[in-house]
């Protein structure tokens, strides 16, 4: 029962409520991609297999989205499906994507379309992926094809999802394909992905002048642990460096059109101010703690959890307050409308998800009250999916699916019902 101290947090009438997914993580059988090949070639890596078979079951899922009251759906196109071989576009694949998007339109659900969510066609990977300058023009050819074929459907366009995550995991830590550990490759790939974004932004606007185009960037909240003395100084310095590496260098490059020194020198044509909105993917706080034992990690322990802080099944700190800082920083940098393009929690028991969701929405509501133009929220994710290196072990979905179930039955979790009520009421009661 609400108490006299409870407050109803009302969101604007035009605030957009939705959820998000990516192609490779839910479609299944993305056989012509670099990730599919890597999964099969790496013994310790889980395989995506049929995932949750969204490729064939999308109508069922869209009916469920509509029943749950979602107003928008962030969905991805897989380049590897559309162009499985160099220069050969698959009409069967593009028609299935057309049916997907038309289905969303019939159900009254707006479309946020992501053009690249980490996964490449295998033929692109084999020619050197983003280290090869030809990949930029090939990506733009693919984007042009998508805009010409499907450009009537998207309400929002996202050129790249979390580019710095893919760049660092693929070229510095070696955790993701192509598993390099090369600073020169990182710099080359970064420049080419910035060129790809700038070209895609211009191309979409040439074909669709009224389009709204952005990037979905990962923004963790970074915080020095606070160790006294020289160790604390080191923590603060590495906090600044890490924040710059993870998102400020990229953001500065997009905002000014000039490459941050992390990426090289010079200016990229068309890059300056090449977003119409800011996409923020926010999940957790990361505490940076000096540790001699972590000499091979730059003397940094990033896994320590401050006392009293809850964590997700991924081991990530639950820290809604960090979103307020990120919103303020991104607004100050760009002065553009903002969408929360991903925010969610791995929580198999669905015990922490309700508080996680309302805790972060409370921060968004406060930002709105302070005048920040946050225009929508996409919860990650609509449905349990293939979570990259963790496979299907991490449960991010509002809707539960057991990948071992031959029927792949969809079961909304209690948190899905909570979210539906929030959407219906355009807000929620917070104590």
Short mmCIF file of C-alpha atoms in Angstrom, two decimals:
data_model
loop_
_atom_site.label_atom_id
_atom_site.label_comp_id
_atom_site.label_asym_id
_atom_site.label_seq_id
_atom_site.Cartn_x
_atom_site.Cartn_y
_atom_site.Cartn_z
CA UNK A 1 0.00 0.00 0.00
CA UNK A 2 1.35 3.48 -0.85
CA UNK A 3 2.13 5.65 2.15
CA UNK A 4 1.87 9.41 2.60
CA UNK A 5 5.60 9.55 1.84
CA UNK A 6 5.19 7.88 -1.56
CA UNK A 7 5.42 9.99 -4.71
CA UNK A 8 4.06 9.17 -8.14
CA UNK A 9 6.74 9.87 -10.74
CA UNK A 10 4.90 10.94 -13.88
CA UNK A 11 6.68 10.83 -17.24
CA UNK A 12 5.83 13.06 -20.21
CA UNK A 13 2.99 12.04 -22.51
CA UNK A 14 5.36 11.69 -25.46
CA UNK A 15 8.04 9.70 -23.58
CA UNK A 16 8.78 6.54 -25.60
CA UNK A 17 8.72 3.19 -23.78
CA UNK A 18 10.23 0.09 -25.33
CA UNK A 19 12.73 -2.73 -25.19
CA UNK A 20 15.77 -3.78 -27.16
CA UNK A 21 17.40 -6.82 -28.77
CA UNK A 22 20.10 -7.51 -31.35
CA UNK A 23 19.92 -9.76 -34.39
CA UNK A 24 22.64 -12.31 -33.68
CA UNK A 25 21.55 -12.69 -30.07
CA UNK A 26 17.97 -13.73 -30.80
CA UNK A 27 17.53 -14.67 -34.48
CA UNK A 28 19.53 -17.90 -34.54
CA UNK A 29 21.49 -19.58 -37.34
CA UNK A 30 23.48 -16.51 -38.40
CA UNK A 31 25.73 -18.91 -40.27
CA UNK A 32 27.57 -16.52 -42.55
CA UNK A 33 28.91 -14.34 -39.72
CA UNK A 34 32.30 -14.10 -38.07
CA UNK A 35 30.74 -14.81 -34.65
CA UNK A 36 29.07 -18.02 -35.85
CA UNK A 37 32.38 -19.25 -37.26
CA UNK A 38 34.21 -18.27 -34.06
CA UNK A 39 31.66 -20.05 -31.89
CA UNK A 40 32.15 -23.29 -33.82
CA UNK A 41 35.94 -22.96 -33.91
CA UNK A 42 36.42 -22.15 -30.20
CA UNK A 43 35.87 -25.16 -27.90
CA UNK A 44 35.18 -23.14 -24.73
CA UNK A 45 32.80 -20.71 -26.46
CA UNK A 46 29.03 -21.40 -26.24
CA UNK A 47 27.22 -21.60 -29.56
CA UNK A 48 24.29 -19.38 -30.46
CA UNK A 49 22.60 -22.13 -32.47
CA UNK A 50 18.93 -21.33 -33.01
CA UNK A 51 19.02 -18.76 -30.15
CA UNK A 52 15.34 -18.06 -29.43
CA UNK A 53 14.45 -18.40 -33.13
CA UNK A 54 13.12 -14.88 -33.49
CA UNK A 55 13.89 -15.18 -37.20
CA UNK A 56 10.89 -17.50 -37.54
CA UNK A 57 8.83 -16.54 -34.47
CA UNK A 58 8.84 -12.75 -34.73
CA UNK A 59 5.07 -12.47 -35.19
CA UNK A 60 4.50 -14.28 -31.89
CA UNK A 61 6.99 -11.97 -30.21
CA UNK A 62 5.43 -8.84 -31.67
CA UNK A 63 2.01 -9.91 -30.43
CA UNK A 64 3.54 -10.28 -26.99
CA UNK A 65 5.23 -6.88 -27.23
CA UNK A 66 1.91 -5.28 -28.12
CA UNK A 67 0.11 -7.11 -25.31
CA UNK A 68 2.76 -5.87 -22.87
CA UNK A 69 2.16 -2.29 -24.03
CA UNK A 70 5.59 -1.63 -25.53
CA UNK A 71 5.51 1.38 -27.81
CA UNK A 72 8.88 0.84 -29.49
CA UNK A 73 11.28 -1.98 -30.27
CA UNK A 74 14.99 -1.69 -30.92
CA UNK A 75 15.88 -4.37 -33.44
CA UNK A 76 19.04 -5.13 -35.40
CA UNK A 77 19.79 -6.01 -39.02
CA UNK A 78 22.51 -8.62 -39.55
CA UNK A 79 24.83 -7.64 -42.40
CA UNK A 80 25.92 -11.29 -42.66
CA UNK A 81 22.36 -12.35 -43.51
CA UNK A 82 21.77 -9.58 -46.00
CA UNK A 83 25.12 -9.97 -47.80
CA UNK A 84 26.33 -13.51 -47.03
CA UNK A 85 28.87 -13.35 -49.85
CA UNK A 86 30.69 -10.29 -51.09
CA UNK A 87 28.50 -8.34 -53.48
CA UNK A 88 25.58 -10.82 -53.27
CA UNK A 89 22.49 -9.55 -51.49
CA UNK A 90 20.06 -12.19 -50.29
CA UNK A 91 16.51 -11.32 -51.34
CA UNK A 92 15.02 -13.98 -49.06
CA UNK A 93 16.71 -12.43 -46.03
CA UNK A 94 15.73 -8.85 -46.86
CA UNK A 95 12.13 -9.90 -47.42
CA UNK A 96 12.04 -11.56 -44.01
CA UNK A 97 13.36 -8.38 -42.43
CA UNK A 98 10.66 -6.48 -44.35
CA UNK A 99 8.01 -8.79 -42.89
CA UNK A 100 9.44 -8.23 -39.39
CA UNK A 101 9.32 -4.45 -39.67
CA UNK A 102 5.90 -4.46 -41.32
CA UNK A 103 4.64 -6.65 -38.47
CA UNK A 104 5.87 -4.13 -35.90
CA UNK A 105 4.13 -1.36 -37.84
CA UNK A 106 0.85 -3.35 -37.85
CA UNK A 107 1.09 -3.74 -34.09
CA UNK A 108 1.59 0.01 -33.65
CA UNK A 109 5.17 -0.38 -32.43
CA UNK A 110 7.81 2.15 -33.46
CA UNK A 111 11.11 0.85 -34.85
CA UNK A 112 14.60 1.74 -33.69
CA UNK A 113 16.85 0.04 -36.25
CA UNK A 114 20.48 -0.85 -35.49
CA UNK A 115 22.67 -1.36 -38.55
CA UNK A 116 25.75 -2.86 -36.86
CA UNK A 117 25.85 -4.64 -33.50
CA UNK A 118 29.41 -6.06 -33.46
CA UNK A 119 28.86 -8.98 -35.88
CA UNK A 120 30.39 -8.98 -39.38
CA UNK A 121 29.96 -11.19 -42.42
CA UNK A 122 32.62 -13.85 -42.44
CA UNK A 123 33.95 -12.64 -45.79
CA UNK A 124 34.55 -9.21 -44.22
CA UNK A 125 36.42 -10.80 -41.32
CA UNK A 126 38.56 -12.82 -43.73
CA UNK A 127 39.62 -9.67 -45.62
CA UNK A 128 40.87 -8.06 -42.41
CA UNK A 129 37.61 -6.78 -40.85
CA UNK A 130 37.84 -3.10 -39.86
CA UNK A 131 41.61 -2.98 -40.40
CA UNK A 132 40.88 -3.08 -44.13
CA UNK A 133 39.85 0.35 -45.48
CA UNK A 134 37.68 -1.39 -48.10
CA UNK A 135 35.35 -2.46 -45.29
CA UNK A 136 34.16 1.13 -44.91
CA UNK A 137 32.87 1.38 -48.46
CA UNK A 138 31.43 -2.14 -48.28
CA UNK A 139 29.59 -1.24 -45.09
CA UNK A 140 28.19 1.88 -46.74
CA UNK A 141 27.04 -0.19 -49.72
CA UNK A 142 25.18 -2.44 -47.28
CA UNK A 143 23.69 0.59 -45.47
CA UNK A 144 22.55 2.06 -48.78
CA UNK A 145 20.84 -1.23 -49.62
CA UNK A 146 19.03 -1.29 -46.26
CA UNK A 147 17.92 2.34 -46.52
CA UNK A 148 16.59 1.81 -50.05
CA UNK A 149 14.82 -1.43 -49.15
CA UNK A 150 13.59 -0.76 -45.61
CA UNK A 151 13.89 2.98 -45.12
CA UNK A 152 10.12 3.49 -44.74
CA UNK A 153 10.02 1.64 -41.42
CA UNK A 154 12.53 3.06 -38.89
CA UNK A 155 11.58 5.92 -36.60
CA UNK A 156 15.13 5.98 -35.23
CA UNK A 157 18.37 4.75 -36.80
CA UNK A 158 21.47 3.58 -34.93
CA UNK A 159 24.55 3.21 -37.11
CA UNK A 160 26.81 1.43 -34.58
CA UNK A 161 26.18 -0.24 -31.24
CA UNK A 162 28.83 0.22 -28.54
CA UNK A 163 31.70 0.62 -30.99
CA UNK A 164 34.32 1.05 -28.25
CA UNK A 165 33.31 -2.23 -26.58
CA UNK A 166 33.83 -4.12 -29.82
CA UNK A 167 37.05 -2.25 -30.62
CA UNK A 168 38.62 -2.88 -27.23
CA UNK A 169 37.42 -6.47 -26.81
CA UNK A 170 38.45 -7.38 -30.35
CA UNK A 171 41.79 -5.57 -30.55
CA UNK A 172 43.13 -4.93 -27.02
CA UNK A 173 41.87 -7.57 -24.57
CA UNK A 174 41.39 -10.22 -27.27
CA UNK A 175 38.12 -11.46 -25.77
CA UNK A 176 35.99 -11.09 -28.92
CA UNK A 177 36.65 -11.93 -32.56
CA UNK A 178 39.16 -11.39 -34.10
CA UNK A 179 40.98 -11.82 -30.74
CA UNK A 180 43.84 -9.47 -31.50
CA UNK A 181 46.04 -7.70 -28.97
CA UNK A 182 47.34 -4.86 -31.09
CA UNK A 183 47.29 -1.12 -30.43
CA UNK A 184 47.97 -0.31 -34.12
CA UNK A 185 45.01 -2.48 -35.14
CA UNK A 186 42.83 -0.78 -32.53
CA UNK A 187 43.72 2.65 -33.88
CA UNK A 188 43.13 1.63 -37.50
CA UNK A 189 39.80 -0.03 -36.71
CA UNK A 190 38.67 2.98 -34.69
CA UNK A 191 39.37 5.38 -37.55
CA UNK A 192 37.58 3.17 -40.05
CA UNK A 193 34.54 2.73 -37.81
CA UNK A 194 34.34 6.50 -37.34
CA UNK A 195 34.47 6.88 -41.12
CA UNK A 196 31.79 4.22 -41.46
CA UNK A 197 29.51 6.06 -39.06
CA UNK A 198 30.05 9.44 -40.73
CA UNK A 199 29.35 7.94 -44.14
CA UNK A 200 26.24 6.12 -42.92
CA UNK A 201 24.90 9.27 -41.26
CA UNK A 202 25.27 11.24 -44.49
CA UNK A 203 23.85 8.47 -46.62
CA UNK A 204 20.74 7.97 -44.48
CA UNK A 205 20.04 11.71 -44.49
CA UNK A 206 20.56 11.94 -48.23
CA UNK A 207 17.91 9.28 -48.78
CA UNK A 208 15.76 10.24 -45.77
CA UNK A 209 16.24 13.94 -44.94
CA UNK A 210 13.96 13.76 -41.88
CA UNK A 211 15.64 10.68 -40.40
CA UNK A 212 16.89 10.70 -36.82
CA UNK A 213 20.27 8.97 -36.60
CA UNK A 214 22.53 8.25 -33.65
CA UNK A 215 25.03 5.90 -32.05
CA UNK A 216 24.32 3.65 -29.06
CA UNK A 217 27.33 4.16 -26.80
CA UNK A 218 28.22 2.17 -23.68
CA UNK A 219 28.71 4.50 -20.71
CA UNK A 220 29.72 2.71 -17.51
CA UNK A 221 30.10 4.93 -14.47
CA UNK A 222 33.74 4.82 -13.41
CA UNK A 223 34.88 5.67 -9.90
CA UNK A 224 38.24 5.59 -8.15
CA UNK A 225 38.17 3.34 -5.10
CA UNK A 226 39.54 6.05 -2.83
CA UNK A 227 42.70 4.43 -1.45
CA UNK A 228 44.83 6.96 0.49
CA UNK A 229 48.18 8.32 -0.71
CA UNK A 230 49.94 7.51 -3.96
CA UNK A 231 47.74 4.50 -4.61
CA UNK A 232 44.69 6.77 -4.57
CA UNK A 233 46.41 9.19 -6.93
CA UNK A 234 47.02 6.29 -9.33
CA UNK A 235 43.37 5.25 -9.07
CA UNK A 236 42.21 8.77 -9.95
CA UNK A 237 44.59 9.06 -12.89
CA UNK A 238 43.57 5.70 -14.30
CA UNK A 239 39.92 6.61 -13.79
CA UNK A 240 40.40 9.63 -16.06
CA UNK A 241 42.36 7.61 -18.63
CA UNK A 242 39.84 4.76 -18.65
CA UNK A 243 36.87 7.11 -19.01
CA UNK A 244 38.60 8.75 -21.97
CA UNK A 245 39.40 5.41 -23.54
CA UNK A 246 35.91 3.94 -23.10
CA UNK A 247 33.82 6.82 -24.41
CA UNK A 248 35.18 10.37 -24.16
CA UNK A 249 37.72 9.96 -26.98
CA UNK A 250 35.05 8.62 -29.33
CA UNK A 251 32.54 11.27 -28.28
CA UNK A 252 35.03 14.07 -28.75
CA UNK A 253 35.87 12.78 -32.23
CA UNK A 254 32.20 12.67 -33.25
CA UNK A 255 31.46 16.06 -31.71
CA UNK A 256 34.38 17.91 -33.30
CA UNK A 257 35.10 15.81 -36.39
CA UNK A 258 38.76 15.63 -35.37
CA UNK A 259 40.34 12.38 -34.26
CA UNK A 260 41.23 12.10 -30.61
CA UNK A 261 44.95 11.27 -30.23
CA UNK A 262 43.99 7.75 -29.14
CA UNK A 263 42.86 7.16 -32.73
CA UNK A 264 45.46 9.10 -34.69
CA UNK A 265 45.54 12.56 -36.26
CA UNK A 266 43.43 14.56 -38.66
CA UNK A 267 39.81 15.24 -39.45
CA UNK A 268 37.19 12.93 -40.93
CA UNK A 269 34.86 14.48 -43.48
CA UNK A 270 31.26 14.48 -42.33
CA UNK A 271 32.03 13.30 -38.81
CA UNK A 272 31.52 16.58 -36.96
CA UNK A 273 28.15 16.71 -35.16
CA UNK A 274 27.01 13.57 -37.00
CA UNK A 275 24.29 12.53 -34.56
CA UNK A 276 20.71 13.70 -34.15
CA UNK A 277 20.32 12.08 -30.75
CA UNK A 278 22.53 10.43 -28.14
CA UNK A 279 21.98 6.75 -27.46
CA UNK A 280 23.07 5.78 -23.93
CA UNK A 281 23.62 2.17 -22.91
CA UNK A 282 24.03 2.16 -19.14
CA UNK A 283 24.35 -0.90 -16.90
CA UNK A 284 26.76 -0.53 -13.98
CA UNK A 285 29.39 1.25 -11.93
CA UNK A 286 32.99 0.06 -12.08
CA UNK A 287 35.29 0.78 -9.13
CA UNK A 288 39.01 1.10 -9.90
CA UNK A 289 41.17 -0.16 -7.03
CA UNK A 290 44.95 -0.27 -6.93
CA UNK A 291 46.32 -3.79 -6.47
CA UNK A 292 49.88 -5.08 -6.70
CA UNK A 293 48.45 -8.51 -7.43
CA UNK A 294 46.95 -7.19 -10.67
CA UNK A 295 50.28 -6.21 -12.20
CA UNK A 296 49.22 -7.82 -15.48
CA UNK A 297 46.06 -5.64 -15.50
CA UNK A 298 47.81 -2.34 -15.01
CA UNK A 299 47.77 -2.74 -11.21
CA UNK A 300 44.01 -2.30 -11.25
CA UNK A 301 41.39 -4.49 -9.63
CA UNK A 302 38.08 -3.74 -11.35
CA UNK A 303 36.18 -6.60 -9.72
CA UNK A 304 36.16 -5.38 -6.11
CA UNK A 305 32.71 -4.42 -4.87
CA UNK A 306 32.28 -1.70 -2.23
CA UNK A 307 30.57 -2.90 0.92
CA UNK A 308 26.78 -2.86 0.74
CA UNK A 309 26.55 -2.60 -3.06
CA UNK A 310 24.33 -5.17 -4.77
CA UNK A 311 25.48 -6.93 -7.93
CA UNK A 312 23.83 -8.58 -10.91
CA UNK A 313 24.33 -12.17 -12.04
CA UNK A 314 27.11 -10.78 -14.25
CA UNK A 315 28.85 -9.48 -11.12
CA UNK A 316 28.19 -5.88 -12.16
CA UNK A 317 27.54 -3.22 -9.53
CA UNK A 318 23.97 -1.95 -9.38
CA UNK A 319 24.39 1.82 -9.19
CA UNK A 320 21.47 3.84 -10.61
CA UNK A 321 23.05 7.09 -9.43
CA UNK A 322 25.72 6.63 -12.07
CA UNK A 323 23.11 7.11 -14.79
CA UNK A 324 22.42 10.64 -13.51
CA UNK A 325 26.10 11.52 -13.93
CA UNK A 326 26.21 10.03 -17.43
CA UNK A 327 23.06 11.87 -18.51
CA UNK A 328 24.50 15.18 -17.34
CA UNK A 329 27.86 14.57 -19.01
CA UNK A 330 26.40 13.51 -22.36
CA UNK A 331 23.97 16.44 -22.38
CA UNK A 332 26.77 18.88 -21.59
CA UNK A 333 28.93 17.44 -24.37
CA UNK A 334 26.41 17.21 -27.20
CA UNK A 335 23.30 19.22 -26.30
CA UNK A 336 21.22 16.65 -28.19
CA UNK A 337 18.07 14.71 -27.31
CA UNK A 338 18.80 11.49 -25.41
CA UNK A 339 17.43 7.97 -25.57
CA UNK A 340 18.36 5.25 -23.12
CA UNK A 341 18.97 2.64 -25.80
CA UNK A 342 19.90 -0.12 -23.32
CA UNK A 343 19.48 -0.57 -19.58
CA UNK A 344 18.91 -3.88 -17.86
CA UNK A 345 20.10 -6.61 -15.56
CA UNK A 346 21.10 -10.27 -15.67
CA UNK A 347 18.81 -11.70 -12.99
CA UNK A 348 17.64 -15.28 -13.43
CA UNK A 349 15.43 -15.16 -10.33
CA UNK A 350 13.83 -11.83 -11.29
CA UNK A 351 14.26 -10.62 -7.72
CA UNK A 352 16.46 -7.58 -8.38
CA UNK A 353 15.11 -6.54 -11.77
CA UNK A 354 12.09 -4.57 -10.46
CA UNK A 355 14.24 -2.44 -8.16
CA UNK A 356 16.93 -2.09 -10.82
CA UNK A 357 14.37 -0.86 -13.33
CA UNK A 358 12.58 1.61 -11.06
CA UNK A 359 15.88 2.81 -9.58
CA UNK A 360 17.17 3.81 -13.00
CA UNK A 361 13.84 5.24 -14.13
CA UNK A 362 13.85 7.40 -11.01
CA UNK A 363 17.17 8.90 -12.15
CA UNK A 364 15.72 9.55 -15.60
CA UNK A 365 12.69 11.23 -14.07
CA UNK A 366 14.93 13.51 -12.02
CA UNK A 367 16.89 14.41 -15.16
CA UNK A 368 13.64 15.28 -16.93
CA UNK A 369 12.64 17.51 -14.04
CA UNK A 370 15.98 19.27 -14.40
CA UNK A 371 15.29 19.97 -18.06
CA UNK A 372 17.35 17.26 -19.79
CA UNK A 373 15.64 16.09 -23.00
CA UNK A 374 15.46 12.33 -22.35
CA UNK A 375 12.93 11.14 -24.93
CA UNK A 376 12.70 7.40 -24.37
CA UNK A 377 13.79 4.22 -22.59
CA UNK A 378 14.57 0.82 -24.13
CA UNK A 379 14.90 -1.94 -21.55
CA UNK A 380 17.52 -4.61 -22.29
CA UNK A 381 16.24 -6.96 -23.11
CA UNK A 382 12.80 -7.93 -24.29
CA UNK A 383 13.66 -11.63 -24.17
CA UNK A 384 16.40 -13.93 -22.85
CA UNK A 385 19.10 -14.16 -25.48
CA UNK A 386 22.57 -15.35 -26.44
CA UNK A 387 24.81 -13.21 -24.25
CA UNK A 388 28.04 -13.44 -26.28
CA UNK A 389 30.82 -15.16 -24.29
CA UNK A 390 28.37 -16.12 -21.52
CA UNK A 391 26.06 -17.93 -23.91
CA UNK A 392 22.56 -18.43 -22.52
CA UNK A 393 23.61 -18.51 -18.86
CA UNK A 394 22.84 -14.82 -18.26
CA UNK A 395 19.13 -13.97 -18.18
CA UNK A 396 18.49 -10.36 -19.20
CA UNK A 397 14.98 -10.85 -20.55
CA UNK A 398 11.69 -9.45 -19.40
CA UNK A 399 10.46 -12.61 -21.10
CA UNK A 400 11.92 -15.96 -20.07
CA UNK A 401 12.94 -18.57 -22.64
CA UNK A 402 14.76 -21.83 -22.04
CA UNK A 403 16.94 -22.49 -25.11
CA UNK A 404 16.78 -26.22 -24.34
CA UNK A 405 12.98 -26.19 -24.63
CA UNK A 406 12.02 -27.55 -28.07
CA UNK A 407 8.98 -25.27 -28.05
CA UNK A 408 10.99 -22.22 -26.93
CA UNK A 409 8.02 -21.14 -24.85
CA UNK A 410 7.86 -17.43 -24.04
CA UNK A 411 6.95 -16.65 -20.42
CA UNK A 412 6.80 -13.03 -19.22
CA UNK A 413 8.48 -12.58 -15.85
CA UNK A 414 6.81 -10.58 -13.05
CA UNK A 415 9.11 -7.66 -13.91
CA UNK A 416 7.57 -7.63 -17.40
CA UNK A 417 4.19 -7.04 -15.79
CA UNK A 418 5.66 -4.24 -13.69
CA UNK A 419 7.07 -2.58 -16.78
CA UNK A 420 3.71 -2.90 -18.53
CA UNK A 421 2.04 -1.08 -15.64
CA UNK A 422 4.67 1.66 -15.74
CA UNK A 423 4.05 2.13 -19.48
CA UNK A 424 0.27 2.11 -19.01
CA UNK A 425 0.41 4.62 -16.15
CA UNK A 426 3.27 6.63 -17.69
CA UNK A 427 5.04 6.42 -14.37
CA UNK A 428 5.24 4.65 -11.04
CA UNK A 429 5.06 5.22 -7.31
CA UNK A 430 8.41 5.72 -5.60
CA UNK A 431 9.00 5.95 -1.88
#
